[in-house]
Coordinates of N, CA and C in Angstrom, one line a residue:
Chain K
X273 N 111.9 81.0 98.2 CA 112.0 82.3 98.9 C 113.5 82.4 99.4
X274 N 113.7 83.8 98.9 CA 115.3 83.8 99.4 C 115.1 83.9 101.4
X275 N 116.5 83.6 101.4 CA 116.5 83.6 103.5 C 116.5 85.2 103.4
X276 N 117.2 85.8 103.2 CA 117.0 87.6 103.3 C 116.5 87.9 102.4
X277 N 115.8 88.8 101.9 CA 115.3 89.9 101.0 C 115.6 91.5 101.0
X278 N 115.8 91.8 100.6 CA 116.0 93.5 100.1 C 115.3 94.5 99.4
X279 N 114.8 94.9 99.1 CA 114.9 96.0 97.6 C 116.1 96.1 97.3
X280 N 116.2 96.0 95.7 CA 117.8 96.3 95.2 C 117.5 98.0 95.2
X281 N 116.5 98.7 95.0 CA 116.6 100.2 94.7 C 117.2 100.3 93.0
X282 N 117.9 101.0 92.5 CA 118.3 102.0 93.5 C 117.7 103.1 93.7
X283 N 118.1 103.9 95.1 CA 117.6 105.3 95.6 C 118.3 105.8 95.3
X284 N 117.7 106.8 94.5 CA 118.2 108.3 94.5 C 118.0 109.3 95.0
X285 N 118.6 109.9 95.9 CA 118.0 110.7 97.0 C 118.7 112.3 97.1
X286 N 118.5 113.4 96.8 CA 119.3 114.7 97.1 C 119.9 114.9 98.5
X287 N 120.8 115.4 99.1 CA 121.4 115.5 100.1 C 120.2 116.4 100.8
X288 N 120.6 115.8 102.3 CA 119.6 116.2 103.4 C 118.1 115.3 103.4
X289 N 117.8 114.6 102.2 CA 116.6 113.8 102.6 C 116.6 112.5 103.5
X290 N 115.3 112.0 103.9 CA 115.4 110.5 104.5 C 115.0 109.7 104.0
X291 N 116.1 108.5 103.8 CA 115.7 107.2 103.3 C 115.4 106.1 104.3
X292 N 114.8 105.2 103.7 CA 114.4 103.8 104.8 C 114.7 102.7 103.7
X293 N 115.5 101.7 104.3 CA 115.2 100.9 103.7 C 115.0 99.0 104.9
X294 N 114.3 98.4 104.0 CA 113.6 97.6 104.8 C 114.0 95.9 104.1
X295 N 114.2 95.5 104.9 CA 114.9 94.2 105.2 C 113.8 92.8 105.6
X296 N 113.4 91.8 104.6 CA 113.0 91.0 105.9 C 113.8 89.3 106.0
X297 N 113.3 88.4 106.6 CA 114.2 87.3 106.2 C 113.1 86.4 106.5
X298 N 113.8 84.8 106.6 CA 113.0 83.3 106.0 C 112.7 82.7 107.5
X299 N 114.1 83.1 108.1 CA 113.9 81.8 109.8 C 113.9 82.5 110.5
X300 N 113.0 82.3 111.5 CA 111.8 82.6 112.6 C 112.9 82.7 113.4
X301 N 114.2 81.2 113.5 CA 115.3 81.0 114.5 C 116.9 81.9 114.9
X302 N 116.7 83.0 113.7 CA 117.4 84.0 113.2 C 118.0 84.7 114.7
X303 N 119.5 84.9 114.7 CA 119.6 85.2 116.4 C 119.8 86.8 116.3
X304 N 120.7 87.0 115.5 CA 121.4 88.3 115.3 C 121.5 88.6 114.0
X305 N 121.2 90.3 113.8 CA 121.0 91.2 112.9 C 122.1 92.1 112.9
X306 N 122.1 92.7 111.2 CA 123.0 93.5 111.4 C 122.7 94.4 109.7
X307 N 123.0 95.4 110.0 CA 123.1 96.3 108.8 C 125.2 96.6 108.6
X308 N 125.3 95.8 107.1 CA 127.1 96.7 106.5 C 126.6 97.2 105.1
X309 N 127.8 98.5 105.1 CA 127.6 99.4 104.3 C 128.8 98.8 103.0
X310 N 128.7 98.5 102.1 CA 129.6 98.0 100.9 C 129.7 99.1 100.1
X311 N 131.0 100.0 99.9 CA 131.5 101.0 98.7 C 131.7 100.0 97.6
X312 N 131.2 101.0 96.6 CA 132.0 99.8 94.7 C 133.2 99.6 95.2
X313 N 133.4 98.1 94.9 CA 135.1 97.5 94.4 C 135.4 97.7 95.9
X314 N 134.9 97.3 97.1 CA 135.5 97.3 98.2 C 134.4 96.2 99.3
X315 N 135.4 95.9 100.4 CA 134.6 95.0 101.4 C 133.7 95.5 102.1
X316 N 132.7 94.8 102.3 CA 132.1 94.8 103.4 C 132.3 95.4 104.7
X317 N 131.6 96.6 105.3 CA 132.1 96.9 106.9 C 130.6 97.1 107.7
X318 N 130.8 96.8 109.1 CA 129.9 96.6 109.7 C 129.1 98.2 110.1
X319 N 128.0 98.4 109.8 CA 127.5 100.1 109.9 C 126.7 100.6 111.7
X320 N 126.2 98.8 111.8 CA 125.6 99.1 112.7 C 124.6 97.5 113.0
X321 N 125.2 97.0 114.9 CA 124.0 95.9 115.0 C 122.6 96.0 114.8
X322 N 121.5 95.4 114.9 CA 120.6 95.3 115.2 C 119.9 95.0 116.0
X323 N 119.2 95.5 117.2 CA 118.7 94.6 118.5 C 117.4 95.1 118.4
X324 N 116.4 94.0 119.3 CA 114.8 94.3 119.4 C 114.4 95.5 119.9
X325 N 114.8 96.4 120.9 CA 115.1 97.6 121.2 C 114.6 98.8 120.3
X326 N 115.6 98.0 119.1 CA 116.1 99.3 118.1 C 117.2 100.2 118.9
X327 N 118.0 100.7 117.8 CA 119.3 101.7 117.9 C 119.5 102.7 117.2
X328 N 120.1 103.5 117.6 CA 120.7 104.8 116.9 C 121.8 105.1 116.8
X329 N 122.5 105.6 116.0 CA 123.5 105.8 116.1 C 124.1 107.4 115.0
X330 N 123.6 108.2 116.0 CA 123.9 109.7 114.8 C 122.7 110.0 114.1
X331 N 122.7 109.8 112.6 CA 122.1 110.2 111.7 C 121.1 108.7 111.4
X332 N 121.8 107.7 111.8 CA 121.4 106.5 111.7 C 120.1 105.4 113.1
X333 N 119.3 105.0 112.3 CA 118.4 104.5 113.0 C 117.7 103.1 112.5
X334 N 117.8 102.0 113.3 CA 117.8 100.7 112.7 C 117.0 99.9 113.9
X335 N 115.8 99.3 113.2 CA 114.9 98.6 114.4 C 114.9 97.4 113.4
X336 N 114.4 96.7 114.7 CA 113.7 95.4 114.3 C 112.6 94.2 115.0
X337 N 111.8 94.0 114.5 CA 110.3 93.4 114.3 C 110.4 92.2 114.2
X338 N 110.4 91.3 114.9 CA 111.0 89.7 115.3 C 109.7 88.8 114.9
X339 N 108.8 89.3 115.5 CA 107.3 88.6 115.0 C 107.1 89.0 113.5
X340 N 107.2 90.1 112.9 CA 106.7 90.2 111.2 C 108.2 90.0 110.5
X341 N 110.0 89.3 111.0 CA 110.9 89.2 110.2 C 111.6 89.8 109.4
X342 N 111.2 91.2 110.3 CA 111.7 92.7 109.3 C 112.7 93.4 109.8
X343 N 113.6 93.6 109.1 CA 114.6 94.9 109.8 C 114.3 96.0 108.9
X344 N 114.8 97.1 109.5 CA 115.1 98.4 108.8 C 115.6 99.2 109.3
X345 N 116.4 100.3 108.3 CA 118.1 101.1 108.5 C 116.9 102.4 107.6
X346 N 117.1 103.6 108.7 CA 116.4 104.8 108.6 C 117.6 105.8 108.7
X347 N 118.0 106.5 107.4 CA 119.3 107.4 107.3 C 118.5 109.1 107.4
X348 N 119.0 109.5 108.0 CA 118.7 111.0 107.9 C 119.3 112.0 107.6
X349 N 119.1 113.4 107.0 CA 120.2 114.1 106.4 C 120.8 113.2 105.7
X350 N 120.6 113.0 104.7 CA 121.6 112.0 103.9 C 122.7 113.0 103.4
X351 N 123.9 112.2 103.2 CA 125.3 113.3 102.9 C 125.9 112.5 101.5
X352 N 126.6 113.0 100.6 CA 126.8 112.8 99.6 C 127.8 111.4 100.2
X353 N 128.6 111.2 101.1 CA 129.2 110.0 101.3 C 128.5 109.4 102.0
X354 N 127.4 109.0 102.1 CA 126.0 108.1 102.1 C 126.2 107.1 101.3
X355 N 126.5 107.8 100.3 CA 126.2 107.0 98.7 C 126.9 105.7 98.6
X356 N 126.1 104.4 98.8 CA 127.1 102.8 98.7 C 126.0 102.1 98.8
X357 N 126.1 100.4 98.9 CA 125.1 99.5 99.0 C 125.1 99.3 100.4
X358 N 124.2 98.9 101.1 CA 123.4 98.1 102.6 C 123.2 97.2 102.5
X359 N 123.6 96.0 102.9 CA 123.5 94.9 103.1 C 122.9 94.8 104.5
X360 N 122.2 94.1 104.3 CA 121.3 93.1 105.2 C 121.7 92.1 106.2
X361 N 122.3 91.6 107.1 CA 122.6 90.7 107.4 C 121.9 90.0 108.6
X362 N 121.5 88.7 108.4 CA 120.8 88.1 109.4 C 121.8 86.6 110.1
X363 N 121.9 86.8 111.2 CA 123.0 85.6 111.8 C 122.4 84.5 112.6
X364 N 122.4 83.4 112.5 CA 121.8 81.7 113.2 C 122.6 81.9 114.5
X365 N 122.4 80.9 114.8 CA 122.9 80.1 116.3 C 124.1 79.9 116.2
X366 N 125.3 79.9 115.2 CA 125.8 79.9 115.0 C 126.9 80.4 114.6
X367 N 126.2 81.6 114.3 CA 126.8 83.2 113.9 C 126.8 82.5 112.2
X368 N 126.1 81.9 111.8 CA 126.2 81.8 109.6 C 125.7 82.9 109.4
X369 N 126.2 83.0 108.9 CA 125.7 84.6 108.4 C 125.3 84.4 106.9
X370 N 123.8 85.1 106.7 CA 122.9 84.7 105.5 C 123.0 86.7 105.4
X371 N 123.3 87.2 104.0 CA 123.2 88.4 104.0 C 122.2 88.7 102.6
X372 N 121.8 89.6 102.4 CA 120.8 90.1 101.3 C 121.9 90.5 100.3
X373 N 121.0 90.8 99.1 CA 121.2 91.1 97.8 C 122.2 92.6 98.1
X374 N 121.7 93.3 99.1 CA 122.1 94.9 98.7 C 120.8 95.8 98.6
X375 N 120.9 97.1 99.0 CA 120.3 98.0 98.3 C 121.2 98.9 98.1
X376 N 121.2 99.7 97.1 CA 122.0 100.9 96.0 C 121.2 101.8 96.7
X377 N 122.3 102.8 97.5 CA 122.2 104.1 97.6 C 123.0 105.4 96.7
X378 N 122.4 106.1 96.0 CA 122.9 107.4 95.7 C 122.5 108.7 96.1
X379 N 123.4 109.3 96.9 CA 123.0 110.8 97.1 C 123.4 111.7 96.4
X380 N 122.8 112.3 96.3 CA 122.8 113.6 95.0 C 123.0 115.3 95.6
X381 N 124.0 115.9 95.0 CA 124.2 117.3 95.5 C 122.4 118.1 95.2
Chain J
X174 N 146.1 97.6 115.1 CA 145.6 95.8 114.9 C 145.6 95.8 113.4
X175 N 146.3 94.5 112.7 CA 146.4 94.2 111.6 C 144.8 93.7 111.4
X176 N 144.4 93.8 109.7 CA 143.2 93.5 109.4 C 143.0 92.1 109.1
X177 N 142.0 91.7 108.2 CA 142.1 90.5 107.7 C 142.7 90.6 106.5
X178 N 144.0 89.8 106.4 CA 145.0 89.4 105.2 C 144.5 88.7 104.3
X179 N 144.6 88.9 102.4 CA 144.1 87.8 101.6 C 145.1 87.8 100.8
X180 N 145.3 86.6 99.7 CA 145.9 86.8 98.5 C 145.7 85.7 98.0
X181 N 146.0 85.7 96.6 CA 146.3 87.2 95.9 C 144.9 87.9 96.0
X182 N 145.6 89.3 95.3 CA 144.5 90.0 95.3 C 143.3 90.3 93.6
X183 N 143.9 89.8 92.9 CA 143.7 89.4 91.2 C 143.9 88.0 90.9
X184 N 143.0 87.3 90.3 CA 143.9 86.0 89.6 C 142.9 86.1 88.4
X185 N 143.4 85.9 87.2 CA 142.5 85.2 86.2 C 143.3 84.0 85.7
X186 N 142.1 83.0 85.6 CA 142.4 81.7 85.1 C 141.6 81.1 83.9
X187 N 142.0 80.0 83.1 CA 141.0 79.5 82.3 C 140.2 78.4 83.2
X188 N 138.8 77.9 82.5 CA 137.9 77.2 83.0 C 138.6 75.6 82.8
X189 N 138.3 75.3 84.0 CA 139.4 73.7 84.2 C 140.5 73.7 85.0
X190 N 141.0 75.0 84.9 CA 142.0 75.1 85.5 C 142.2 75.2 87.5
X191 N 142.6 75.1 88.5 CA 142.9 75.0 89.4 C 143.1 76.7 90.1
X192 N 142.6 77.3 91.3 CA 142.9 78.2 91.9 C 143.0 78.0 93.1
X193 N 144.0 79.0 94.2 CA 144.3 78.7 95.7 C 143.9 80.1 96.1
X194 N 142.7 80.4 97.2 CA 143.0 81.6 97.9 C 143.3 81.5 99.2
X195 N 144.0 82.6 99.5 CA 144.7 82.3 101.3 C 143.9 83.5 101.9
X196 N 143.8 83.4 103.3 CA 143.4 84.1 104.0 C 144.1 83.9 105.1
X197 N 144.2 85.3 105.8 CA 145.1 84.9 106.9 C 144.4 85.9 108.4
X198 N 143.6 85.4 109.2 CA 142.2 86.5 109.9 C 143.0 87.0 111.0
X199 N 142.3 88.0 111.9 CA 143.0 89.2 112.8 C 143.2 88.0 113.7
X200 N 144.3 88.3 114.4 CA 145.4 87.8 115.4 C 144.1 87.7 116.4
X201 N 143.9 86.6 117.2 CA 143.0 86.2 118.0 C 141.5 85.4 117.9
X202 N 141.2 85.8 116.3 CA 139.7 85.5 115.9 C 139.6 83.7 115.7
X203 N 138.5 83.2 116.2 CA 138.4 82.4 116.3 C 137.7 81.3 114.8
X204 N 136.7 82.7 114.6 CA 135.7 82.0 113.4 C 136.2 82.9 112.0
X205 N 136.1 82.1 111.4 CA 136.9 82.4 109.6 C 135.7 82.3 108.9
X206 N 135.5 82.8 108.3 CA 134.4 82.6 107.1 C 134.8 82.9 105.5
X207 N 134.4 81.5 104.5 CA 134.9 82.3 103.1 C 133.5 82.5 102.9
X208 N 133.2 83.5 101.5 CA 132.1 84.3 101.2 C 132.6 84.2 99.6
X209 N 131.5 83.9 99.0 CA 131.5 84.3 97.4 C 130.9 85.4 97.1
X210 N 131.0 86.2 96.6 CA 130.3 87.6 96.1 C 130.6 87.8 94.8
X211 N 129.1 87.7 93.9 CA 129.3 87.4 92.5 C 128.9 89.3 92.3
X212 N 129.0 89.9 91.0 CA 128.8 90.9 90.8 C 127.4 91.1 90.9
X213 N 127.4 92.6 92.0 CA 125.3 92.9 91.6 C 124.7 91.7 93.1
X214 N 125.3 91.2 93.5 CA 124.5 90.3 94.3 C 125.1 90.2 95.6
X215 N 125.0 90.1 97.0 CA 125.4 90.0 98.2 C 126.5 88.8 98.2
X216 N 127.3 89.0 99.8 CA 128.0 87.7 99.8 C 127.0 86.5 100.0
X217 N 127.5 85.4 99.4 CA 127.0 84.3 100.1 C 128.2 83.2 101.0
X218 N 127.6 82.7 101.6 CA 128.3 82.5 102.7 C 129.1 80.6 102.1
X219 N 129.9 80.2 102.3 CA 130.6 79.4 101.3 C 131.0 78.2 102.6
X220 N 132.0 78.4 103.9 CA 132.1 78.0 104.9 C 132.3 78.9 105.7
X221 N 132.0 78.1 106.8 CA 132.4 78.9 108.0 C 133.2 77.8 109.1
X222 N 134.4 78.0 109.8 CA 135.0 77.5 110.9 C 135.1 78.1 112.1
X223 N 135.2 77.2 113.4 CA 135.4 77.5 114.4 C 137.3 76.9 114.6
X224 N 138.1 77.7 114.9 CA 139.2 77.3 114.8 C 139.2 76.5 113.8
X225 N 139.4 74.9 114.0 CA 139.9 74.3 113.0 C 138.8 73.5 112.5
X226 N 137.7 73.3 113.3 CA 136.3 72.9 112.1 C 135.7 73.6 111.6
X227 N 135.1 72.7 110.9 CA 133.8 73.0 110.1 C 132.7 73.2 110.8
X228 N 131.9 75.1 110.9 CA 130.5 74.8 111.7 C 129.1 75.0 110.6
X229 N 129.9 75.2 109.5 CA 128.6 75.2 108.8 C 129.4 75.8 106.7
X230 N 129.1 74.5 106.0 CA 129.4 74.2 104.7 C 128.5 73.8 103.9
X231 N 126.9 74.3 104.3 CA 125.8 73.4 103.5 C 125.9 74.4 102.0
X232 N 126.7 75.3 102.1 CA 126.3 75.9 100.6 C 127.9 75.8 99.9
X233 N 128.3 75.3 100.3 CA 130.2 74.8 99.4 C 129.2 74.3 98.5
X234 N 129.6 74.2 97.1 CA 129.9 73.2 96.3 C 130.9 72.2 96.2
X235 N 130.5 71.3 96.8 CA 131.8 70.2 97.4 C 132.1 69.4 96.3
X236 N 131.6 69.6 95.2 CA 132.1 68.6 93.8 C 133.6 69.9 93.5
X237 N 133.6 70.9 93.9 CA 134.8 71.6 92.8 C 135.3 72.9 94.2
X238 N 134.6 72.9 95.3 CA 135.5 73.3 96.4 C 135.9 72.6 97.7
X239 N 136.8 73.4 97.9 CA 137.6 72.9 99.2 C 137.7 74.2 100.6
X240 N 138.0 73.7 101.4 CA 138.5 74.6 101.8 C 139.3 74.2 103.6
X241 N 140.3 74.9 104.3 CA 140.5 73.8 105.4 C 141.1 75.3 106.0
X242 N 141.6 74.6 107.3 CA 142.2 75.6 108.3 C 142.8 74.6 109.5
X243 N 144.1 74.0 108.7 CA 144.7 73.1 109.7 C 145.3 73.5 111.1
X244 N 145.6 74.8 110.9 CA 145.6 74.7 112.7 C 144.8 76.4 113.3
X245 N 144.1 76.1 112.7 CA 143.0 77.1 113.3 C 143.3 78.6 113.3
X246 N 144.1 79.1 112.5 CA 144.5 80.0 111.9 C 144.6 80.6 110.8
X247 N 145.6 80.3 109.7 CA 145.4 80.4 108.3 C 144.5 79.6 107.7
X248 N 144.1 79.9 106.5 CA 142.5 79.3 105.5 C 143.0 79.2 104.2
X249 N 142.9 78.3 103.6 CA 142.9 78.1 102.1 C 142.1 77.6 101.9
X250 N 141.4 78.5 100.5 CA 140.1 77.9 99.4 C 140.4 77.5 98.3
X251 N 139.8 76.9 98.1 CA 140.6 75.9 96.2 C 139.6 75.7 95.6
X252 N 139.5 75.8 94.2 CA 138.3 75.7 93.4 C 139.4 74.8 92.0
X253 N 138.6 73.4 92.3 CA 139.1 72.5 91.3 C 138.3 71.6 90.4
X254 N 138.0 72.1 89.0 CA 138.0 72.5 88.6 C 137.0 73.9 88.3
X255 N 137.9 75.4 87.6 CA 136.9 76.2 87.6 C 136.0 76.4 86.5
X256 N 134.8 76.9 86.8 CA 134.1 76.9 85.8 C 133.8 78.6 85.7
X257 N 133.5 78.9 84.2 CA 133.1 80.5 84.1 C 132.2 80.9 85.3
X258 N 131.2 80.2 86.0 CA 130.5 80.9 86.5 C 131.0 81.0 88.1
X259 N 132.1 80.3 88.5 CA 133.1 81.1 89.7 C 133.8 81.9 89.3
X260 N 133.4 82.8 88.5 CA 134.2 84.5 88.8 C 133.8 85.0 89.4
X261 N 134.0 85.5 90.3 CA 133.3 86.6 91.7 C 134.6 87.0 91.8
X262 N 134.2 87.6 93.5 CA 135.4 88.3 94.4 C 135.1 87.1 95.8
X263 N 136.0 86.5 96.2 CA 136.1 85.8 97.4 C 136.4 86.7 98.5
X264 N 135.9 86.7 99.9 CA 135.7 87.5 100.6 C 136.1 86.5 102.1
X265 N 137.2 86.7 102.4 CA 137.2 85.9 103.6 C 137.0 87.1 105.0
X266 N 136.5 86.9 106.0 CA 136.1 87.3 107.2 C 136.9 86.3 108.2
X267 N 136.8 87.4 109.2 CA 137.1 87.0 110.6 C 136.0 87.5 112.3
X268 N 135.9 86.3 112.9 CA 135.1 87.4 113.9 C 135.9 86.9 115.6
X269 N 135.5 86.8 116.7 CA 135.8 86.8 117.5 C 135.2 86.1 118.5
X270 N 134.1 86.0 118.6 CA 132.8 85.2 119.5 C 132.7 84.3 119.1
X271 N 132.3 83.5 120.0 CA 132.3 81.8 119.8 C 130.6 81.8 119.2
X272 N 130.4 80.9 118.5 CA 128.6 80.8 118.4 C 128.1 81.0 119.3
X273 N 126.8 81.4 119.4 CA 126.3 81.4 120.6 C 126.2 82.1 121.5
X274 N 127.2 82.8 121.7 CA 127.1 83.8 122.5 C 127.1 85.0 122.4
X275 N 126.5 85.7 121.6 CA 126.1 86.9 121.0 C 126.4 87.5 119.8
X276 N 126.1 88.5 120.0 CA 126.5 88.8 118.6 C 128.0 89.5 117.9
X277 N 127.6 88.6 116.7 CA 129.4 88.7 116.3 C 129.4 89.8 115.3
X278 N 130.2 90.4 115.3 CA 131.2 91.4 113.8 C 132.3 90.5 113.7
X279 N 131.7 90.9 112.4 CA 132.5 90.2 111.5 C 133.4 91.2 110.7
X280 N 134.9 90.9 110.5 CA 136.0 92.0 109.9 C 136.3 91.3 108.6
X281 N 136.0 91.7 107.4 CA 136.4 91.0 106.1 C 138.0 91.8 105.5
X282 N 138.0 91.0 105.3 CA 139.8 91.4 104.0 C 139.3 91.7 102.6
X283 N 140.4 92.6 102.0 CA 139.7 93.0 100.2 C 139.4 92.3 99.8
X284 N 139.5 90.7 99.7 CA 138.9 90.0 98.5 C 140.3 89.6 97.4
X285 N 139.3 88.5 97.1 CA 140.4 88.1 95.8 C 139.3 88.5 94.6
X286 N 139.7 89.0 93.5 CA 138.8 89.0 92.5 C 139.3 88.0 91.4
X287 N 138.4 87.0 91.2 CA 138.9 85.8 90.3 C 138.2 86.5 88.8
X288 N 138.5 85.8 87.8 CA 137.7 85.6 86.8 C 137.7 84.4 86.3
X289 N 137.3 83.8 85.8 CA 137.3 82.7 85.1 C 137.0 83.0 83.1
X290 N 138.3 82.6 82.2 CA 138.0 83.0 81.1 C 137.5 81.2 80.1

């Protein structure tokens, strides 16, 4: 079993709809969460932490479920520069950072 | 604030042959991290240092990488000998929090894109 999981997608979504995408991972001991957003041919940037709470930020909405090992990143209004992969990221005691496969977003006029 | 520095930013090499990537992380950051990122698939996490150790290397391939941070600052990765299936993009990171104590962002640099022919 991989440590993160993803859906690779991809979504194809028209502008203005809502996507979810859902994250889960392997260790129970997992400290810190995080959702980065990856453009083609470019690094990694951080979109948004993760806390048990859950957060918002804008258009953006990201909880997380400590007992069932799940995160998820809830976009609304999606906008044509939406469109990139989400990475997953789950962090140890440590701060190792174990990140998922990606999910492929495309928004569509 | 300067970002995280890499180079080069291209190399292609033949398989067997020897490669060096540098990394050079944001002025103050404590923890370095190299990252392999093959095409189509997430980073994976390669090492990570606290200044000048090692906090975590269980997924190096220690038969054909290296990697160090002699005075807790600059990073070099070496892949000796390479084989076709180390083409990726290396992805070095920087963060700022010590383990442990919350949660860290991490700031990555472009990447080196290797190929191996």
């Amino acid at each position: 079993r991989k440590e993160v999981e993803q859906d690779p997608g991809p979504f194809n979504v028209p502008e203005g709809a809502t996507v979810a995408f859902n994250c889960t991972y392997s260790n129970s001991a997992s400290q810190s969460f995080f959702w980065y957003r990856q453009d083609c041919r470019k690094e990694p940037k951080l979109l948004m932490s993760v806390y048990s709470s859950g957060n918002e930020d804008g258009r953006f909405t990201a909880q997380l479920n400590r007992a069932s090992q799940y995160i998820s990143l809830l976009i609304r209004d999606s906008k044509l520069s939406d469109s990139a992969t989400y990475l997953c990221v789950v962090g140890g005691f440590n701060n190792d950072m174990r990140f998922g496969a990606g999910t492929r977003l495309t928004v569509k006029p | 604030e300067a970002g995280v520095a890499q180079s080069p930013r291209y190399k292609i090499i033949e398989k067997r042959q020897s490669v060096a990537f540098w990394c050079n992380p944001i002025s103050g950051h404590a923890t370095l991290y190299w990252y392999q990122q093959i095409l189509g698939q997430g980073p994976k996490l390669l090492i990570q240092f606290q200044n000048n150790g090692v906090v975590d290397d269980s997924q190096l391939p220690k038969d054909r990488f290296s990697a160090e941070r002699l005075k807790g600052v600059d990073s070099t990765l070496k892949i000796q000998p390479a084989k076709l299936e180390d083409s990726a993009v290396y992805l070095c990171a920087s963060s700022q929090t010590r383990p442990g104590t919350g949660h860290e962002t991490q700031y990555f640099g472009p990447g080196t894109r290797l190929l191996v022919l």
